[in-house]
Coordinates of C-alpha atoms and ligand atoms in Angstrom, one line a residue:
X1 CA 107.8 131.4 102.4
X2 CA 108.2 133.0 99.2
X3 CA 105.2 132.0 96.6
X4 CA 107.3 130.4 93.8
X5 CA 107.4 131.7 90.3
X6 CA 106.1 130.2 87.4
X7 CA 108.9 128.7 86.5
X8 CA 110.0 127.3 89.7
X9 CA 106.3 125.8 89.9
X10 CA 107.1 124.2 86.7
X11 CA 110.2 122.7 87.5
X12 CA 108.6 121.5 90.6
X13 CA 106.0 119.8 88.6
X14 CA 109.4 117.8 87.1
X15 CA 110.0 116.4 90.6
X16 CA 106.8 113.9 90.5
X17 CA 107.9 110.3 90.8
X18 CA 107.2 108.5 87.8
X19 CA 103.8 107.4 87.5
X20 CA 100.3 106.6 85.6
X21 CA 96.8 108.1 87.2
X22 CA 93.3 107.4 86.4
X23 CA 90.8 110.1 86.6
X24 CA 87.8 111.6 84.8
X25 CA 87.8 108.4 83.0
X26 CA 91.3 108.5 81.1
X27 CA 94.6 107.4 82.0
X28 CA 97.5 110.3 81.9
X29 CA 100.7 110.9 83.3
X30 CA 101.2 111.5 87.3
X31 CA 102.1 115.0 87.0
X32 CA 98.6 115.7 85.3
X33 CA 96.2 114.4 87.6
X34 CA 94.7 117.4 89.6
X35 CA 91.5 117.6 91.5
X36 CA 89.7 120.9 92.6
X37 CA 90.3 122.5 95.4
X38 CA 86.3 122.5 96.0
X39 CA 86.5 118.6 96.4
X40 CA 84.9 117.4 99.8
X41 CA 87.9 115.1 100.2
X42 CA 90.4 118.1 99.9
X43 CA 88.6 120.2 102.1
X44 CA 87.0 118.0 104.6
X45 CA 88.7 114.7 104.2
X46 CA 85.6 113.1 103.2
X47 CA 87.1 110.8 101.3
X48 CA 88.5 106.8 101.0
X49 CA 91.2 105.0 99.6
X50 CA 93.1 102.3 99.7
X51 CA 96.9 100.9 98.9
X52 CA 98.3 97.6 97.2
X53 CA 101.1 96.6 96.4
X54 CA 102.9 95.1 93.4
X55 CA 106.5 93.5 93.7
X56 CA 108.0 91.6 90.9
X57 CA 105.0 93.1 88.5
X58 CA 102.5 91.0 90.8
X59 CA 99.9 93.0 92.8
X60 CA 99.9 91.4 96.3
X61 CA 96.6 90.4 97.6
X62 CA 94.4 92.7 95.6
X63 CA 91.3 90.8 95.9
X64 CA 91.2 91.9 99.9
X65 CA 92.2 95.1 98.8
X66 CA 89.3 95.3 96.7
X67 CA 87.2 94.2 99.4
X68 CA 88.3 96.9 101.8
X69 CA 88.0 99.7 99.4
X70 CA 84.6 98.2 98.5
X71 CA 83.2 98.3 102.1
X72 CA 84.7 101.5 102.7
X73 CA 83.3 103.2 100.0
X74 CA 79.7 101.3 101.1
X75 CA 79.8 102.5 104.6
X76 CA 80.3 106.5 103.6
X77 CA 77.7 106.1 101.2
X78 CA 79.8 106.5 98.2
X79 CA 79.2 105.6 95.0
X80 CA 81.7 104.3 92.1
X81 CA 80.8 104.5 88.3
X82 CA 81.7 101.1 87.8
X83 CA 81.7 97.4 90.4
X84 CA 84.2 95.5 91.4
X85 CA 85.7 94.4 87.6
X86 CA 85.9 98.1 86.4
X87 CA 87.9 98.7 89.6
X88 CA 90.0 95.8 89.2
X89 CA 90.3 96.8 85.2
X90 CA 91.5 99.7 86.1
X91 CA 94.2 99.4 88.5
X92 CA 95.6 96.8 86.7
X93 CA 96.1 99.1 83.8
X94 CA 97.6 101.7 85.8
X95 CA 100.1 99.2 86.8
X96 CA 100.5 98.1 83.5
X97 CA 100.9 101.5 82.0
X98 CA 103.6 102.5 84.9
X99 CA 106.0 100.1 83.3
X100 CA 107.1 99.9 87.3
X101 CA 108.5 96.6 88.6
X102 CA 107.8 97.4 92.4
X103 CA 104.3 99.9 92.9
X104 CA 102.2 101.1 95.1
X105 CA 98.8 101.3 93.5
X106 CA 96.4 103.8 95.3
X107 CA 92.6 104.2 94.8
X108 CA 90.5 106.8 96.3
X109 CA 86.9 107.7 96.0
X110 CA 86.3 111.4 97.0
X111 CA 82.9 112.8 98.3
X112 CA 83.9 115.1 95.1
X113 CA 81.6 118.6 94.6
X114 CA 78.2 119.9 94.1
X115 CA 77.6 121.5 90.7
X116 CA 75.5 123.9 92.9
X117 CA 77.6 124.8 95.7
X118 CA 75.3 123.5 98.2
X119 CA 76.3 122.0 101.5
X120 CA 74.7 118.9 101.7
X121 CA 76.7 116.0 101.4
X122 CA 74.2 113.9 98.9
X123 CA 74.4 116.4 96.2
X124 CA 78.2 116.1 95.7
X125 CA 79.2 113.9 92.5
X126 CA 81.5 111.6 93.8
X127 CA 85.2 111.4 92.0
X128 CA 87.4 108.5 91.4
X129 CA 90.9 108.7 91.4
X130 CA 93.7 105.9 90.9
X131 CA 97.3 105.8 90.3
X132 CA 100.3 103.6 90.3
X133 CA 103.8 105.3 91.9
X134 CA 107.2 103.6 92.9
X135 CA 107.1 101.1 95.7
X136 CA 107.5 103.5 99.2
X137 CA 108.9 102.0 102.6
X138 CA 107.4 102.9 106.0
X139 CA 111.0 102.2 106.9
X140 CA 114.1 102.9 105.1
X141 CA 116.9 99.7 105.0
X142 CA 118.7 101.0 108.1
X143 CA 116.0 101.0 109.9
X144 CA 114.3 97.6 108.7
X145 CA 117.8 96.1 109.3
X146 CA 118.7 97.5 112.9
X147 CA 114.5 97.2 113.8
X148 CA 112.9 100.4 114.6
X149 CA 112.7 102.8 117.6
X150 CA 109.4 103.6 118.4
X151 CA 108.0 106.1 120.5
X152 CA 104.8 105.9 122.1
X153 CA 102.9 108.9 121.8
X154 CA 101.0 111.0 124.2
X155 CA 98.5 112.0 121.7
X156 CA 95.1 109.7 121.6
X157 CA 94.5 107.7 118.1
X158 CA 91.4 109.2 117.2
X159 CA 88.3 106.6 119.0
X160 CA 86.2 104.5 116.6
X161 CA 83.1 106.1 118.3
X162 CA 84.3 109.2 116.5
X163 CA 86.0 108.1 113.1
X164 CA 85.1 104.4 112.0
X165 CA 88.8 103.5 111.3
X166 CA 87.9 100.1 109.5
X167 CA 87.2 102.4 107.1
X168 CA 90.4 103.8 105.5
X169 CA 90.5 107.4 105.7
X170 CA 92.6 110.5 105.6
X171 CA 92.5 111.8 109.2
X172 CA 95.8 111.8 110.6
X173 CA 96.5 114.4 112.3
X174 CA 97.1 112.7 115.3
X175 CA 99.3 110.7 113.4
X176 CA 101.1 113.5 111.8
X177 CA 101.5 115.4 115.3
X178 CA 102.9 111.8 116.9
X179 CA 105.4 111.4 114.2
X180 CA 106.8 115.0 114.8
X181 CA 106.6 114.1 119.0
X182 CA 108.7 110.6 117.8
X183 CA 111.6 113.2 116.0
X184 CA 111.7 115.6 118.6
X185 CA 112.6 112.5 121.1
X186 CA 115.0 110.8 118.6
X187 CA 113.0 107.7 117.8
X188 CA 112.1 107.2 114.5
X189 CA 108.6 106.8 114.2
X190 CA 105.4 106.7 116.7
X191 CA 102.6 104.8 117.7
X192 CA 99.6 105.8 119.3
X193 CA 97.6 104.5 122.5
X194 CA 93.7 104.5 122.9
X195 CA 91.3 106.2 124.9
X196 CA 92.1 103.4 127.5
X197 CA 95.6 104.2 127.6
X198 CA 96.1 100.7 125.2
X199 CA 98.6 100.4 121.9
X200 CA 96.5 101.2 119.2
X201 CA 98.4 101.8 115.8
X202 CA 100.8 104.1 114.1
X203 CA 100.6 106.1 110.8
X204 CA 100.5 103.7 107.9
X205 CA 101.0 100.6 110.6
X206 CA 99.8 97.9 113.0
X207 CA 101.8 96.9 115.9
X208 CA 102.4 92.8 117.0
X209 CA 103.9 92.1 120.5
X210 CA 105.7 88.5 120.5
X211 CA 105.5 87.0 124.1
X212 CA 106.8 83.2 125.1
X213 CA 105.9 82.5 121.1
X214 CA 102.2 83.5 121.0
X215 CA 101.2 86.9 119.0
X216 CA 98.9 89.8 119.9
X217 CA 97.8 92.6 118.1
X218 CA 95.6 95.2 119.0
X219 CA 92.1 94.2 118.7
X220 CA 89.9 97.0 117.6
X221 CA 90.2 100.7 117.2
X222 CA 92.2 100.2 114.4
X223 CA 92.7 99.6 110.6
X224 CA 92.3 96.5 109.6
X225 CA 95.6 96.1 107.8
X226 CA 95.7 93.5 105.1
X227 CA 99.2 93.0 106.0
X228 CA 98.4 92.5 109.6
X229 CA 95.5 89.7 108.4
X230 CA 98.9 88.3 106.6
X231 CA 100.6 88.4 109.4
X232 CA 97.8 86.4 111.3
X233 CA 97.3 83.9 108.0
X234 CA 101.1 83.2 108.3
X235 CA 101.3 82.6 112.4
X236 CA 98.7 79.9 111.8
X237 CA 101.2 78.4 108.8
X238 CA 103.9 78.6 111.7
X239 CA 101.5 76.7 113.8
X240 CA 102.1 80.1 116.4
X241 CA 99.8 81.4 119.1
X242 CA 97.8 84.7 117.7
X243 CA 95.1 87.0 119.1
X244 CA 93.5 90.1 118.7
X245 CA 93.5 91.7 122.3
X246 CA 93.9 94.5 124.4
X247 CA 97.7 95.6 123.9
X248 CA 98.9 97.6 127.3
X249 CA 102.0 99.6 126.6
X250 CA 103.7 97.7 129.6
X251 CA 103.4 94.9 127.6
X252 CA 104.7 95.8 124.6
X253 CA 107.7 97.4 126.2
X254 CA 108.3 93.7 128.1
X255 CA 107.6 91.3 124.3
X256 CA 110.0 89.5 123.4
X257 CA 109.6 91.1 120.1
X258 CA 107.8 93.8 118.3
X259 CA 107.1 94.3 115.1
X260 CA 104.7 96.6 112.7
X261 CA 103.1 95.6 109.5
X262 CA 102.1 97.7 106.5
X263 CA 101.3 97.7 102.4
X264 CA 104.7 100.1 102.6
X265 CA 106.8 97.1 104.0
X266 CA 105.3 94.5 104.9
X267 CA 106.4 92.7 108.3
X268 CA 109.1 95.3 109.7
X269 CA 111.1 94.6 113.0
X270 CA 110.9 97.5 116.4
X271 CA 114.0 97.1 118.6
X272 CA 113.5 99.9 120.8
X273 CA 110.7 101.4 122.4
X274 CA 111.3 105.0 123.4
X275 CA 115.1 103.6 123.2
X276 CA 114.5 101.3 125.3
X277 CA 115.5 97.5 124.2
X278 CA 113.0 95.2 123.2
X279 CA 114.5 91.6 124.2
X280 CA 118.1 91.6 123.2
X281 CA 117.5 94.5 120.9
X282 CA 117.8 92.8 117.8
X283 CA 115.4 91.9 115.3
X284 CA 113.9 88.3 116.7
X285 CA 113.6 85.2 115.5
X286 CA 109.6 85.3 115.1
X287 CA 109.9 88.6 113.5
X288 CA 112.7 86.9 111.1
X289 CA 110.6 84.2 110.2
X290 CA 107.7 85.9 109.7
X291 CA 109.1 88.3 107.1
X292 CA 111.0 85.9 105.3
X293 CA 107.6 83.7 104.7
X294 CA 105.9 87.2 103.8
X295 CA 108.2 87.6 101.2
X296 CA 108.1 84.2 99.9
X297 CA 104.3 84.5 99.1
X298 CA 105.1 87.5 96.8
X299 CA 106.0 84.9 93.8
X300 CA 103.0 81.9 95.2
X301 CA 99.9 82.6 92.3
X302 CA 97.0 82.2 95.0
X303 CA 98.3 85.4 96.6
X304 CA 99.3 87.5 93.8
X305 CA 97.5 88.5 90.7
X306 CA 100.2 89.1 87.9
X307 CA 100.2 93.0 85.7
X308 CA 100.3 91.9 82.4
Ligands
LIG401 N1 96.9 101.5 110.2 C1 96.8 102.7 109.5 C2 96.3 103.9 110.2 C3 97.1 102.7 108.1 O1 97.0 103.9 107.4 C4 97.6 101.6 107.5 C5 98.0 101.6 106.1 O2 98.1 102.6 105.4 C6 97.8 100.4 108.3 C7 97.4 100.4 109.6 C8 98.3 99.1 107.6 O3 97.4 98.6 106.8 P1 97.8 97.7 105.5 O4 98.5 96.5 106.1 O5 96.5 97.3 104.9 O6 98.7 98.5 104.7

């Protein structure tokens, strides 16, 4: 690959979706927010973050979000400049700033670097970053209106004994080199079993298998997604069947229905698996529901927090 010239660089820079970031303790433009290529979470991912969502200039269940981030930043022994108001404060304002109706709102806390160079992890000073960027789907609209085609993956999530993934994190390269496994079969995204050979989750996703109307969902080894905890809220509202079990990959090729959730989507519809049909390969009438109530919650106050 040819190294681009200044220019082209430039015009490159151009190409950044519109956006606000928060770094170094000012707001600025997307295009301006740059970290060092020294920074622990660049060059080791040591580093969290976290994702919500605002639709309609409402953030969707930020106080969970919050709490996530929170935890996660606890358990890698991170530290923020600020608690749980400054970090609210903030986002907010980034999403205010954006002027953007539909966001996603990221927030990461980086391990950062060590004015000295040294290697040891508890001399690095720790770097905030946040910033608010058009609304992103896990699955475009022919895909969320046909259901998906997943492929399951012969590459192993990463175990929890190795990588605590309750803790949201950057490693996906397992991810990465299932997405590219899913392509090269022609289905259009991937999810990844466990060490046991179970469903675990895919890259920006947890799965759901509907059987005779009850719900499962992986039970650990995973994320857990807010949107998936929606999911599980809203099967109770539905007065429907839900666990958190052991998932085989027989199983989820014989549901009824399947379906992913994710901050980039929320409650999305799988139709095939490895092109296979799941029930009569159309999106089903749990799955239907189930987004449609999602979606209805985006305007009810004691789930949403409003921008402005
Ligand atoms: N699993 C993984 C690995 C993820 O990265 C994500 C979100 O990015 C999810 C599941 C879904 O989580 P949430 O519903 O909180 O977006």
């Amino acid at each position: 690959m040819n190294t681009p010239s200044p220019e082209q660089a430039a015009s490159r820079e151009e190409t950044f979706p519109p956006g606000t970031a928060y770094m170094d303790g000012r707001f600025c433009p997307l295009s301006e927010a740059k970290i060092s290529i020294l920074d622990w979470g660049f060059l080791r991912s040591d580093a969290t973050y976290d994702v919500v969502h605002v639709w309609r200039r409402r953030f969707f269940r930020l106080e969970a979000h919050l709490d996530r981030f929170l935890s996660s930043v606890d358990k890698l022994r991170l530290r923020l400049p600020f608690g749980r108001e400054g970090l609210r404060d903030i986002l907010i304002e980034c999403a205010r700033r954006s002027g953007l109706d539909d966001a996603y709102v990221e927030m990461v806390c980086t391990r950062g670097r060590s004015p000295t160079f040294s290697r040891d992890p508890r001399d690095a000073v720790n770097r905030f970053i946040a910033f608010a960027i058009p609304f992103g789907w896990v699955a475009d609209e022919d895909q969320r209106r046909r259901g998906l085609n997943l492929a399951i993956g012969t590459v192993t999530r990463i175990p929890p004994q190795s990588v605590d993934p309750t803790i949201k994190n950057y490693h996906s390269l397992d991810l990465v080199s299932g997405m590219f496994e899913a392509y090269e079969r022609g289905a259009d995204n991937v999810v990844l079993v466990n060490t046991r050979g179970d469903i675990a989750e895919g890259p920006g996703f947890n799965v759901f298998a509907v059987k005779d109307g009850a719900l499962t969902t992986p039970e650990g080894g995973v994320l857990q997604g807010i949107t998936r905890q929606t999911a599980l809220e809203l099967a109770a509202e539905l007065a429907l069947p839900a666990a958190e079990a052991p998932l085989s990959a027989d199983a989820l090729r014989g549901a009824d229905e399947v379906f992913i959730t994710s901050t980039a989507g929320g409650i999305m519809a799988v139709t095939r698996i490895d092109g296979a049909a799941i029930g009569d390969g159309r999106p089903g009438p749990v799955t239907e529901r189930l987004t449609e109530l999602y979606w209805e919650k985006h305007s009810d106050p004691a789930w949403t927090t409003p921008v402005e």
